[in-house]
Coordinates of C-alpha atoms in Angstrom, one line a residue:
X1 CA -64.1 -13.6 -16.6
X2 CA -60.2 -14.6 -17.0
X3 CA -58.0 -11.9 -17.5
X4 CA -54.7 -12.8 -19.3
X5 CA -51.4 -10.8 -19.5
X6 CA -49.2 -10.8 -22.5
X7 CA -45.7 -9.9 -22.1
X8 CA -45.0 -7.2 -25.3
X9 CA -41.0 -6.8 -24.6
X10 CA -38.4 -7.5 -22.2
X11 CA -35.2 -5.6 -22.0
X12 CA -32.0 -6.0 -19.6
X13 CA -31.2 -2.7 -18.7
X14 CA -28.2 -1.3 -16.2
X15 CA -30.1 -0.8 -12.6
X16 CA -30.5 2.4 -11.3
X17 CA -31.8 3.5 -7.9
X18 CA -34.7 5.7 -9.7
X19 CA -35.8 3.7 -12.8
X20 CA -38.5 2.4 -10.6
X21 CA -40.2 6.6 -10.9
X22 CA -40.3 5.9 -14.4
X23 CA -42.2 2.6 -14.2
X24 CA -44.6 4.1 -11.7
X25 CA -45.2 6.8 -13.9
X26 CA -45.8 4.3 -17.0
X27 CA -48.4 3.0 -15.0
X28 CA -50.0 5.6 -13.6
X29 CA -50.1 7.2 -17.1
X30 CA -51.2 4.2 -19.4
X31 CA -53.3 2.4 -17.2
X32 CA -56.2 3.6 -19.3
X33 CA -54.5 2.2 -22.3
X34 CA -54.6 -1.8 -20.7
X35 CA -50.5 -1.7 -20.6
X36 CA -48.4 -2.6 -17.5
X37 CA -44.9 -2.2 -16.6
X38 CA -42.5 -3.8 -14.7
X39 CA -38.9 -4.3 -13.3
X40 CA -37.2 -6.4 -11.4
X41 CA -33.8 -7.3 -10.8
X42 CA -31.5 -9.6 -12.5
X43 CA -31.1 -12.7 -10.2
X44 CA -27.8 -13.4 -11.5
X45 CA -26.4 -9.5 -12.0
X46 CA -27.5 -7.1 -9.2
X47 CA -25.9 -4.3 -11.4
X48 CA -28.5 -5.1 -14.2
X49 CA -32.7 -4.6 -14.2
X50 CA -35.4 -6.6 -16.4
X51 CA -37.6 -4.0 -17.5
X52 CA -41.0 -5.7 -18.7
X53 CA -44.4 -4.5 -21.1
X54 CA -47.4 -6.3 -20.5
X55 CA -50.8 -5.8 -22.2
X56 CA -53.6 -6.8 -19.9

């Protein structure tokens, strides 16, 4: 059985040292639902985070 993930939205945010609390509660909370977050640094601006939605 092959799983894909769709990316819903992408968003460049400004980093913050506790945005990754919210993420982890968006997945803890809508696991159930087949979404996923996820963030990640901006390779070219430290100060700024990619903030991701994915279906699986």
């Amino acid at each position: 059985m092959e799983s894909k993930i769709e990316v819903l939205a992408t968003v460049k945010i400004q980093h913050s040292p506790d945005l990754y609390k919210i993420v982890d509660c968006l997945n803890r909370t809508l696991k159930k639902d087949d979404l996923m977050f996820g963030l990640a640094l901006d390779e070219k601006d430290k100060e700024k985070a990619i903030f991701t939605i994915y279906r699986t």
